[in-house]
Coordinates of C-alpha atoms and ligand atoms in Angstrom, one line a residue:
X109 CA 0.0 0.0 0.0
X110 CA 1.1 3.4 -0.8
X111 CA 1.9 6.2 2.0
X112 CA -1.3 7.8 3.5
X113 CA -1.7 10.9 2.7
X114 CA -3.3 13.7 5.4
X115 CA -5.2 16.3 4.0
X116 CA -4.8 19.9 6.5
X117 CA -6.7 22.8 6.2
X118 CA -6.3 24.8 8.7
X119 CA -3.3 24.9 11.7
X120 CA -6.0 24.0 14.1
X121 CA -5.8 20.6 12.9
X122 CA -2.4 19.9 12.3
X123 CA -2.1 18.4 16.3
X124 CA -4.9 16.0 15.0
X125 CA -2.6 15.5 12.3
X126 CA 0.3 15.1 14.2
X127 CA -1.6 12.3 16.5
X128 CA -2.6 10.8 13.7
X129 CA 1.0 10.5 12.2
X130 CA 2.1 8.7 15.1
X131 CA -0.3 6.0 14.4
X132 CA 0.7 5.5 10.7
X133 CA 4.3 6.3 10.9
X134 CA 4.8 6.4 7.2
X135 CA 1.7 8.8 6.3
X136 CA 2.7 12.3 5.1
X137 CA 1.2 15.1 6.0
X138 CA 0.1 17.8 2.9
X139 CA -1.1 21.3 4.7
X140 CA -2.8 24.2 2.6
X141 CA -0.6 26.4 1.3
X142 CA -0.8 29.9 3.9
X143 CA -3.4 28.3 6.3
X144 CA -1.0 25.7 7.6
X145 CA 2.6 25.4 9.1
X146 CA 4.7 23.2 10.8
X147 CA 3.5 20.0 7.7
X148 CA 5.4 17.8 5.7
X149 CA 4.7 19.2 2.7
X150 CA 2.5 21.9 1.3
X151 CA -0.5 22.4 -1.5
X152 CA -3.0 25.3 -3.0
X153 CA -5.3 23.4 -4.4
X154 CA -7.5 21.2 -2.4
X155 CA -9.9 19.1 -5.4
X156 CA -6.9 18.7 -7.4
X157 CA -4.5 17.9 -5.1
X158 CA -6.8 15.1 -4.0
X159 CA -7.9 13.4 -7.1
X160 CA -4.2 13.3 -8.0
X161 CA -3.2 11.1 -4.8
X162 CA -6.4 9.4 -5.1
X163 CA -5.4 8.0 -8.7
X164 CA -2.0 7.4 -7.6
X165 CA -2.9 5.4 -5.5
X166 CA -2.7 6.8 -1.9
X167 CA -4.7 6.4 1.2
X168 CA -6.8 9.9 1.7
X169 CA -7.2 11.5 5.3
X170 CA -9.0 14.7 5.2
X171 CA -9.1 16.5 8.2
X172 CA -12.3 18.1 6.9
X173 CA -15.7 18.2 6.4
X174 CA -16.9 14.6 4.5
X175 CA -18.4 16.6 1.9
X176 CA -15.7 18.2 0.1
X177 CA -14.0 15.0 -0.2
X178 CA -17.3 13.3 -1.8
X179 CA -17.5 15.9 -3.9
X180 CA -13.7 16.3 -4.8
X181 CA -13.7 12.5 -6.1
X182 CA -16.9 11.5 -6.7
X183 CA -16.0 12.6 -10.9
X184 CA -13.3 10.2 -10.9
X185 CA -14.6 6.4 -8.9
X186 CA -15.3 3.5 -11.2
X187 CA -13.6 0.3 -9.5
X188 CA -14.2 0.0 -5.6
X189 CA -11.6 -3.1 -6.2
X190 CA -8.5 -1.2 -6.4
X191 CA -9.5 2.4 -5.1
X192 CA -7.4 3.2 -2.2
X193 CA -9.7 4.4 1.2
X194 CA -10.8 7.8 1.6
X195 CA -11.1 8.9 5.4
X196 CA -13.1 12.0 6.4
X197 CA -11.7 13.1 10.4
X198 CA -13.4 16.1 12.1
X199 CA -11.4 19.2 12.5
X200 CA -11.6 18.2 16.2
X201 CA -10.7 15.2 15.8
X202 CA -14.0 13.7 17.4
X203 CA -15.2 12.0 14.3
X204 CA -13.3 9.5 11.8
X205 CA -15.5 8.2 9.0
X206 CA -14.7 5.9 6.3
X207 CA -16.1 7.5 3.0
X208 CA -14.6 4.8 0.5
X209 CA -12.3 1.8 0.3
X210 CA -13.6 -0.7 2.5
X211 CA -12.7 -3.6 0.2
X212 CA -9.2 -2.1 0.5
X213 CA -8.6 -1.7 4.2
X214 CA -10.7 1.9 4.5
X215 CA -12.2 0.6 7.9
X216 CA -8.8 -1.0 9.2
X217 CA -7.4 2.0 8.7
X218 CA -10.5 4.4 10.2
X219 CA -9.9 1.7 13.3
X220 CA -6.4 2.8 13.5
X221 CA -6.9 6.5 13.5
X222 CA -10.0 6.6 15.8
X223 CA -7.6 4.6 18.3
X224 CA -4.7 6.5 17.8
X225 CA -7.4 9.7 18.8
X226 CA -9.3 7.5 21.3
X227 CA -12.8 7.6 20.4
X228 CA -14.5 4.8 17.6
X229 CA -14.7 5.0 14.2
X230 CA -18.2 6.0 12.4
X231 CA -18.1 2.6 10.2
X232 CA -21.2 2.1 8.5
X233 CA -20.3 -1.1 6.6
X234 CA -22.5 -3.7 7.8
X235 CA -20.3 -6.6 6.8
X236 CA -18.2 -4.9 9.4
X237 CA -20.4 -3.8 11.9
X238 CA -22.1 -7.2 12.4
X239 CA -19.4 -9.3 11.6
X240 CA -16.1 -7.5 12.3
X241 CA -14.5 -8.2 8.8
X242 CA -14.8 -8.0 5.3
X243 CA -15.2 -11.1 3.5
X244 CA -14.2 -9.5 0.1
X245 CA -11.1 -8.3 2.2
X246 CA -9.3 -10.4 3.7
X247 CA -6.0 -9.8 5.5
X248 CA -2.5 -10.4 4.0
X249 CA -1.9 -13.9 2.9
X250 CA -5.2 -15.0 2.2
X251 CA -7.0 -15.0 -0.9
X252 CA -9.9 -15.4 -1.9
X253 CA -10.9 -17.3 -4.9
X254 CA -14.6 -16.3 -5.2
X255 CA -14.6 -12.6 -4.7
X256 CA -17.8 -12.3 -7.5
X257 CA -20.2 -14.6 -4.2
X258 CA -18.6 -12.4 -1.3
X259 CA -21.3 -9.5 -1.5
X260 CA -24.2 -12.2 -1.8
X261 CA -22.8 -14.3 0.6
X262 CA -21.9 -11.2 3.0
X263 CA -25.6 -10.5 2.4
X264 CA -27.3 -13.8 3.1
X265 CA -25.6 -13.5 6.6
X266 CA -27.0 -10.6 7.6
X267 CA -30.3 -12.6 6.4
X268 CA -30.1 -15.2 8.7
X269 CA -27.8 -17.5 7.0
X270 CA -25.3 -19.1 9.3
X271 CA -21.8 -20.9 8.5
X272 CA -19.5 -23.7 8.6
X273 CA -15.7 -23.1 8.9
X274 CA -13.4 -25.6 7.4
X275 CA -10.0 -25.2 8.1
X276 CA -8.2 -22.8 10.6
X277 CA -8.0 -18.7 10.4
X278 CA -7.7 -16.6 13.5
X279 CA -9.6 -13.8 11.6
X280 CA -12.8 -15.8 10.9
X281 CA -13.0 -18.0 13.9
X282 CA -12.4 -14.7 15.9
X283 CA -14.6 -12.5 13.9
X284 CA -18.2 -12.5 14.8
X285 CA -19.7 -14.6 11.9
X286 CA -22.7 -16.6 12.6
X287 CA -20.9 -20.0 12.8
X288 CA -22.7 -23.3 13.3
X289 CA -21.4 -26.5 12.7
X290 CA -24.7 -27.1 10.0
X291 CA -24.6 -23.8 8.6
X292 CA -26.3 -23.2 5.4
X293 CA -23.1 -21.8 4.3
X294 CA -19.5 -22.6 4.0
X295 CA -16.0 -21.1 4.2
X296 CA -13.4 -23.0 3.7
X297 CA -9.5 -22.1 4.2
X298 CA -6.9 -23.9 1.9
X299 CA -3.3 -24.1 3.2
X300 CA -1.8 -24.1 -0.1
X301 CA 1.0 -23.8 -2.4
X302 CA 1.7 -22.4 -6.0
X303 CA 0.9 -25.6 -7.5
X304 CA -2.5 -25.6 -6.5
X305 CA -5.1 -26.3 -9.3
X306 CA -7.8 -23.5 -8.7
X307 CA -9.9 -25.0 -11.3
X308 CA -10.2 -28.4 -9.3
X309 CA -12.0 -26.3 -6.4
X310 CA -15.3 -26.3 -5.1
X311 CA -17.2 -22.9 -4.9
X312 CA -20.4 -21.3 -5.3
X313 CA -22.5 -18.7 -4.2
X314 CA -22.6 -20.7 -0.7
X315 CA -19.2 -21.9 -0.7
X316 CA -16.1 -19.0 -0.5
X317 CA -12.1 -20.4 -0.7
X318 CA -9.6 -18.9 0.8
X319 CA -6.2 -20.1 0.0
X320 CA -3.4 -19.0 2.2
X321 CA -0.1 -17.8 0.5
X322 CA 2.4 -19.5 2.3
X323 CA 3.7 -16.1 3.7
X324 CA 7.2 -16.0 5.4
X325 CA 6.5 -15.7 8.8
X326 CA 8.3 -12.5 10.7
X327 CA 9.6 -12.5 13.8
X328 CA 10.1 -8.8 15.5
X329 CA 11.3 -8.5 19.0
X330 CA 10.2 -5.1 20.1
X331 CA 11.0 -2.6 23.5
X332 CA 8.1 -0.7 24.5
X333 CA 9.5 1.4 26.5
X334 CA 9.4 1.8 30.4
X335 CA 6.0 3.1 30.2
X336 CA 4.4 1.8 27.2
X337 CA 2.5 4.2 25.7
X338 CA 4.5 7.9 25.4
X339 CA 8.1 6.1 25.1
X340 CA 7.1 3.4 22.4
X341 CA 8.2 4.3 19.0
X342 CA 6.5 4.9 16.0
X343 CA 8.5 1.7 14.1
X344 CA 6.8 -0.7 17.4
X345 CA 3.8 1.3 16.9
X346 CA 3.7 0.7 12.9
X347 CA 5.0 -3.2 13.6
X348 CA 2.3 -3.9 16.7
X349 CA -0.6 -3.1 13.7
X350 CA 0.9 -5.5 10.8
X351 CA 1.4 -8.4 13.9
X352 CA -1.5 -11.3 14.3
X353 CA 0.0 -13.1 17.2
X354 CA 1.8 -11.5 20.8
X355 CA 4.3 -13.3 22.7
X356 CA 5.0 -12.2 26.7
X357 CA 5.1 -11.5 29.9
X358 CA 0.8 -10.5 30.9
X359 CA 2.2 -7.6 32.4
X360 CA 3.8 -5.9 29.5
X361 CA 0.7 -6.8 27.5
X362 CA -1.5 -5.2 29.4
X363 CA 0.6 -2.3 29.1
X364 CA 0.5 -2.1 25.2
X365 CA -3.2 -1.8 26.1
X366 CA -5.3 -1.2 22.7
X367 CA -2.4 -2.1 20.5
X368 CA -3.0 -6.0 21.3
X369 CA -6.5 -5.9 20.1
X370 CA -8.1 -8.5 17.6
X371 CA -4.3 -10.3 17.6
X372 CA -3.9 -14.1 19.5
X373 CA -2.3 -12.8 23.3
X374 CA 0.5 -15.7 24.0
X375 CA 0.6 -14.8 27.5
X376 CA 3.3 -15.9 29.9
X377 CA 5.3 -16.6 33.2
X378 CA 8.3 -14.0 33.2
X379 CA 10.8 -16.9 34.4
X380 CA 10.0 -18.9 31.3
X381 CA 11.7 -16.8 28.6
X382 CA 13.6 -19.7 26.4
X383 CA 10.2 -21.4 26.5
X384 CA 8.5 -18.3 25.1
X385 CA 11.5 -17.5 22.7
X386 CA 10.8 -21.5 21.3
X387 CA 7.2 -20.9 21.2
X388 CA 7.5 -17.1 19.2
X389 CA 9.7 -19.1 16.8
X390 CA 7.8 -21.9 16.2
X391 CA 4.1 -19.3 15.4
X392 CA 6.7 -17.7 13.0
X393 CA 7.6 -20.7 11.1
X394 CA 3.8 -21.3 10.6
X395 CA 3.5 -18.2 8.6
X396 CA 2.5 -15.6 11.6
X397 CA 3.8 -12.3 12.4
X398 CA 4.4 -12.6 15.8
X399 CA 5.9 -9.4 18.1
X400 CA 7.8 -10.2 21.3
X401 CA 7.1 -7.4 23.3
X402 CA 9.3 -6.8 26.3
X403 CA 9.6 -3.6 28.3
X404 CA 12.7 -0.6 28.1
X405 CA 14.7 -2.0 25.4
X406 CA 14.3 -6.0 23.8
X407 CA 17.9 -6.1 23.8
X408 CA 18.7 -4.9 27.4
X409 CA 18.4 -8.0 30.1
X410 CA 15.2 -9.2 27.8
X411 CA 13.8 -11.2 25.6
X412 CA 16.4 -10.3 22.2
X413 CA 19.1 -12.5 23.7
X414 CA 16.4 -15.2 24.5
X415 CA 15.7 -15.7 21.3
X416 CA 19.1 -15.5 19.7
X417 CA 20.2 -18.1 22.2
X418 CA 17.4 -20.5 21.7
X419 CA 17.5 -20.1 17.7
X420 CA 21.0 -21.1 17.7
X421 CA 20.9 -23.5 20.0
X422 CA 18.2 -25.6 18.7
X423 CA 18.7 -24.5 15.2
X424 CA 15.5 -26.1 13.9
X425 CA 15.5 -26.2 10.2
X426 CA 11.7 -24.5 9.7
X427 CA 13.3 -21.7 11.7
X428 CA 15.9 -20.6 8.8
X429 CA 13.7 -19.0 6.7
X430 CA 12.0 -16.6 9.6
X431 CA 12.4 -12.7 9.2
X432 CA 13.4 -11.5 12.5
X433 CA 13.8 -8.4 12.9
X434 CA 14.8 -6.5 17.1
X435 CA 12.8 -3.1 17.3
X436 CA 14.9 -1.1 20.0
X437 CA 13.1 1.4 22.9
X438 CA 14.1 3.3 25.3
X439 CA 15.5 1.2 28.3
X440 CA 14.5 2.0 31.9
X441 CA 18.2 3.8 32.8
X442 CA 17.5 6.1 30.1
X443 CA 13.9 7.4 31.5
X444 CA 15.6 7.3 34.8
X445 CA 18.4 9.7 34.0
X446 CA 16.3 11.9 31.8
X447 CA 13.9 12.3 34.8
X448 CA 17.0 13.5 37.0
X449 CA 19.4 15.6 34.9
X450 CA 22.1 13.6 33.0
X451 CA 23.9 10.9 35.0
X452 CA 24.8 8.9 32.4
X453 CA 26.4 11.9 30.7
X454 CA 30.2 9.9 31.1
X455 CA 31.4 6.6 30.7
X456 CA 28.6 3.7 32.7
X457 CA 28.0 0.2 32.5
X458 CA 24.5 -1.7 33.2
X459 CA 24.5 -4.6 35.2
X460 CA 21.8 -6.9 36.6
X461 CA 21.4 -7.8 39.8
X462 CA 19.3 -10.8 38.9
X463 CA 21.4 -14.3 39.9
X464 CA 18.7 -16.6 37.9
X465 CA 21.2 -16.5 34.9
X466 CA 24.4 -16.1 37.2
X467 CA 25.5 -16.9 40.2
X468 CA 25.9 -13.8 43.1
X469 CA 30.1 -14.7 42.8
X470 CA 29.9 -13.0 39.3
X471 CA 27.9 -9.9 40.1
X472 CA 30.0 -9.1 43.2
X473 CA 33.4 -9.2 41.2
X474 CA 32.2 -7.3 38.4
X475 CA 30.5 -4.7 40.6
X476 CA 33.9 -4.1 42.1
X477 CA 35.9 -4.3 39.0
X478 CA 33.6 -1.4 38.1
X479 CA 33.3 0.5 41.0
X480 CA 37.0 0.2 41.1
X481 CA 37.2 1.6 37.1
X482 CA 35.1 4.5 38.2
X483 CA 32.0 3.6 35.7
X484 CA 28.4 5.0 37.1
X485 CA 26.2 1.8 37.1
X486 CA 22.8 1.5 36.3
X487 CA 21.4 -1.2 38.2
X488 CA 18.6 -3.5 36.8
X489 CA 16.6 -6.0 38.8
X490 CA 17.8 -4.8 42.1
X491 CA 15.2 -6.5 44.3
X492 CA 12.7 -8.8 43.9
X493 CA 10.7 -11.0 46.6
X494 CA 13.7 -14.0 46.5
X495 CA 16.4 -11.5 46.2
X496 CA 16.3 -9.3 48.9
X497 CA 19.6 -9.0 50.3
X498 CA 21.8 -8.0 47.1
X499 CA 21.4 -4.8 46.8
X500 CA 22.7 -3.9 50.5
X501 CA 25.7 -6.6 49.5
X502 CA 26.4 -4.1 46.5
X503 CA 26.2 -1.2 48.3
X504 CA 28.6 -2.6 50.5
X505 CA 31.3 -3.8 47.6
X506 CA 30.7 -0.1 45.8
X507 CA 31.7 1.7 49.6
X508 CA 35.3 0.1 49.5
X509 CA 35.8 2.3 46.2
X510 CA 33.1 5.5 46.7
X511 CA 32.1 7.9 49.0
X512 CA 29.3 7.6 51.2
X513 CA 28.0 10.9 49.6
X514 CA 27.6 9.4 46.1
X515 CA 24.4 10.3 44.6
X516 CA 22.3 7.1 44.0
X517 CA 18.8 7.5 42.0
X518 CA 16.2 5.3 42.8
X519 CA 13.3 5.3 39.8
X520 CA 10.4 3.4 40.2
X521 CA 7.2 2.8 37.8
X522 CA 8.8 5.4 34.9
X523 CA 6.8 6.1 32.8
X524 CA 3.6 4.7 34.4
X525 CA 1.2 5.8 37.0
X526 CA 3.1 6.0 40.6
X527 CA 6.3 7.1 38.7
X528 CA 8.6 8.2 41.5
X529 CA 12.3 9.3 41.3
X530 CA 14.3 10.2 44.8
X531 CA 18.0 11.1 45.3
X532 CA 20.1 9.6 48.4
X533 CA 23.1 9.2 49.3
X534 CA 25.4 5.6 48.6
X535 CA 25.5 5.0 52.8
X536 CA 21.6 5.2 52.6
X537 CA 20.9 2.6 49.9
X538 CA 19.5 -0.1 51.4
X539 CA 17.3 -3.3 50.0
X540 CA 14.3 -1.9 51.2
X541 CA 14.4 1.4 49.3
X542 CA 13.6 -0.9 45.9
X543 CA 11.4 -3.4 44.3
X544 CA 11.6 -4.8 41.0
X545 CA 10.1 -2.1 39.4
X546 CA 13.1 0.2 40.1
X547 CA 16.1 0.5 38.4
X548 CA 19.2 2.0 40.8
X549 CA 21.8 4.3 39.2
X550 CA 24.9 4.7 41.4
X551 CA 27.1 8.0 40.5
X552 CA 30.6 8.0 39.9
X553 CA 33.5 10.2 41.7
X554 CA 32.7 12.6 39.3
X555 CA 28.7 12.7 39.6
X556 CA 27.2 16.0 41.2
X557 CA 23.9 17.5 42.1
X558 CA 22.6 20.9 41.5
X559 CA 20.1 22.4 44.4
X560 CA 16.5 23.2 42.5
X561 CA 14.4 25.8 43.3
X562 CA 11.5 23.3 44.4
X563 CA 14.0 21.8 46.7
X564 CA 14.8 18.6 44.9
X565 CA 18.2 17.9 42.5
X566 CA 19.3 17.6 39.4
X567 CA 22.5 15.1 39.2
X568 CA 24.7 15.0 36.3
X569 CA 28.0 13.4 35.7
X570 CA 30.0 16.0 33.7
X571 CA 31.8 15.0 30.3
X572 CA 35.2 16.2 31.1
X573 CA 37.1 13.9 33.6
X574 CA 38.7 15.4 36.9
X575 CA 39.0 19.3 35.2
X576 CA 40.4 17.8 31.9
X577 CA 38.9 21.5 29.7
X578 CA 37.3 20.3 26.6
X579 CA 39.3 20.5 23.6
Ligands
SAH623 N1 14.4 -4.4 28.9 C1 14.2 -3.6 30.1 C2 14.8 -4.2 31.3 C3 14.2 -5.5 31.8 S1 14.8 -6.1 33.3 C4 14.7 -2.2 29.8 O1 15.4 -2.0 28.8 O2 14.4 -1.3 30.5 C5 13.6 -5.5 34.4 C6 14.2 -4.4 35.3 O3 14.2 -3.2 34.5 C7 13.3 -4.0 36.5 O4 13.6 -4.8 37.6 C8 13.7 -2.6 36.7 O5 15.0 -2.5 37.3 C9 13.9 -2.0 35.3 N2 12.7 -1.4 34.8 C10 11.9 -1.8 33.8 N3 10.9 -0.9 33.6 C11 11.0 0.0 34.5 C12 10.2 1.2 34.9 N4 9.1 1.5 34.2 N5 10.6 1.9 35.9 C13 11.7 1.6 36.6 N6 12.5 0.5 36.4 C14 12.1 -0.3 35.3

């Protein structure tokens, strides 16, 4: 699909716009010449501008009145097959209504921008509406082989007619087709390959086919950032819409909130991650996109090196052709120091304080070969309900090479609701100032505070090293 295009009018609505962008990461926004600033790019006239884009091809978002687009295109429609879909969003941004396209993704996409606004879209299909699909539409890697039945067929369900499945798609048996196991009507999904012989099928006006394209399955192992929703970037955002299956830990999937809607939830123990990194594999050999959604970063003490690990490991053969792709986000020491000043602003390390994957003898020599080498550490995992003694044992190991005044920061919950940040000092860190929703940043030598106004600190750890001026 090409690049949706958003149609401005007026600067009042280029925030709408913006919010809108975040949600389709690769839209562009076009802005009226002299009534609009701040847009990708610019136009002067509004009917032309949009019956060019619509011919080429591109998705339409008017952030205008329904009528002017209806009346800007209506000249030009003649085949509803290949059209792409025309989006009418109040200047407020409390409507989104899809005008056109809805055999070509028109109300997917309205879905996408009435969440990305948080209200519901005005769909008025009522294939959609009572059924939650479009049978002429189907999603990527399916096809169907009787698109000429789909409107009759569509319409005999909304007449009473019920339906068989045969076979297996998540987006019928989820959808909310009248299914009985005598329906009056089939569906049936073919897993099949290019050497299938279309001609040998069975269809008619009853029966619709669906063959499934073999698609290679994807594999992206995404960060959501500390706190989900403000942190997460477009990319996850953009790769969270194309996915059909999540793989994780229930509490970061209940963080990615309306983003895991309609796809299959692969929910899991957080102890369990080669498990989960095996399972996340094998969906994506079967031809799903599947997301691995951890928190912060997917590469930072998460699931990234899970999977790498298991996939070489086992290196199953139906693995070989996945696409995997790591999405990055912003890791929890990184909220943390932006909420304080800048105490990662000179040379730190990150280390774990988790002793599932390594035994306590490790972290105590590397927290002293660090503390020795004068990194600030960021501390991940500091507590949790069976570790409760090791961060007082670090604390105790970082004292034989730091002052007692070194500025520690404890952050909790960044990023999401009881977010708290506190300064003390090293001789003050004790077990019981964290959980495992903290992360612990220790200063260097170097680190220093600044006095605010409001009585809190900022803490920084300056670039230059013991008054070495920069060059
Ligand atoms: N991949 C994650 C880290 C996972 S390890 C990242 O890059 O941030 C889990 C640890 O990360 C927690 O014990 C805690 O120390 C830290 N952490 C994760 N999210 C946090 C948040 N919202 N606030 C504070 N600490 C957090």
């Amino acid at each position: 699909m090409k690049s949706p295009v958003i149609l401005i009018l007026g600067e009042a609505s280029v925030s709408i716009a913006h919010q809108i962008q975040i949600a389709l990461p690769d839209s562009i926004e076009y802005g009226l010449t002299g009534r609009t600033q701040s847009v990708d790019l610019t136009f002067s006239k509004f009917s032309e501008t949009v019956r060019e884009l619509f011919s080429q091809g591109h998705p339409i978002i008017g952030i205008c009145a329904a009528g002017i687009l209806i009346r800007a295109l209506a000249p030009i429609l003649s085949d509803k097959r290949a059209e792409p879909p025309v989006i009418a969003v109040a200047e407020d941004g409390s409507a989104v209504v899809p005008l056109l396209g809805g055999l070509t993704g028109a109300n997917e996409l309205a879905n996408s921008i009435a969440n990305a606004l948080n209200i519901r879209a005005s769909v008025t299909a009522t294939g959609q509406l009572r059924f939650n699909l479009v049978l002429e539409s189907p999603p990527a890697g399916y096809d169907l082989v009787n698109p000429e039945y789909a409107k009759s067929f569509t319409s005999d369900l909304i007449n009473g007619a019920t339906v068989r499945l045969i076979g297996n798609a998540a987006w019928l048996s989820q959808s909310n087709l009248p299914f009985s196991p005598d329906g009056t009507h089939i569906i049936e999904v073919i897993e099949s390959d290019r050497s299938i012989d279309r001609s040998s099928l069975v269809i008619d006006r009853t029966h619709l086919v669906y063959l499934t394209n073999p698609t290679q399955g994807k594999l992206a192992i995404i960060g959501t950032g500390p706190g989900a929703a403000k942190w997460m970037s477009p990319e996850v955002k953009a790769i969270f819409q194309s996915a059909t299956d999540l793989v994780g830990y229930k509490t970061y999937l209940d963080l990615v909130g309306n983003l895991a809607k309609g796809k299959q939830i692969h929910e899991s123990d957080n102890r369990v991650e080669l498990d989960r990194a095996r399972h996340a594999l094998d969906l994506a050999a079967e031809g799903k996109s599947v997301v691995v959604v951890s928190s912060g970063d997917p590469g930072i003490f998460a699931m990234a090196a899970a999977v790498f690990e298991v996939l070489e490991r086992e290196s199953k053969l139906e693995w070989q052709k996945i696409d995997i792709q790591v999405a990055p986000g912003i890791s929890a020491m990184q909220a943390a120091a932006a909420a304080i000043g800048a105490p990662l602003g000179h040379d730190f390390c990150a280390i774990s304080l988790s002793d599932i994957l390594k035994p306590w003898e490790i972290v105590a020599e590397r927290i002293a070969a660090v503390a020795q080498a004068d990194f600030v550490i960021a501390f991940y995992n500091p507590v949790s309900t069976q570790r409760t003694w090791q961060l007082t044992a670090a604390r105790d190991i970082l004292l034989k090479y730091r002052s007692t005044e070194t500025p520690v920061i404890l952050a909790r919950n960044l990023g999401r609701s009881g977010e708290e940040v506190r300064v003390i000092s090293l001789s003050q860190l004790t077990s019981d100032q964290a959980d495992m929703r903290t992360i612990v940043i220790v200063g260097s030598s170097q680190t220093r505070t600044i006095p605010r106004s409001d009585g809190r600190v900022w803490v920084y750890t300056p670039r230059n090293y013991q008054g070495i001026s920069e060059r």
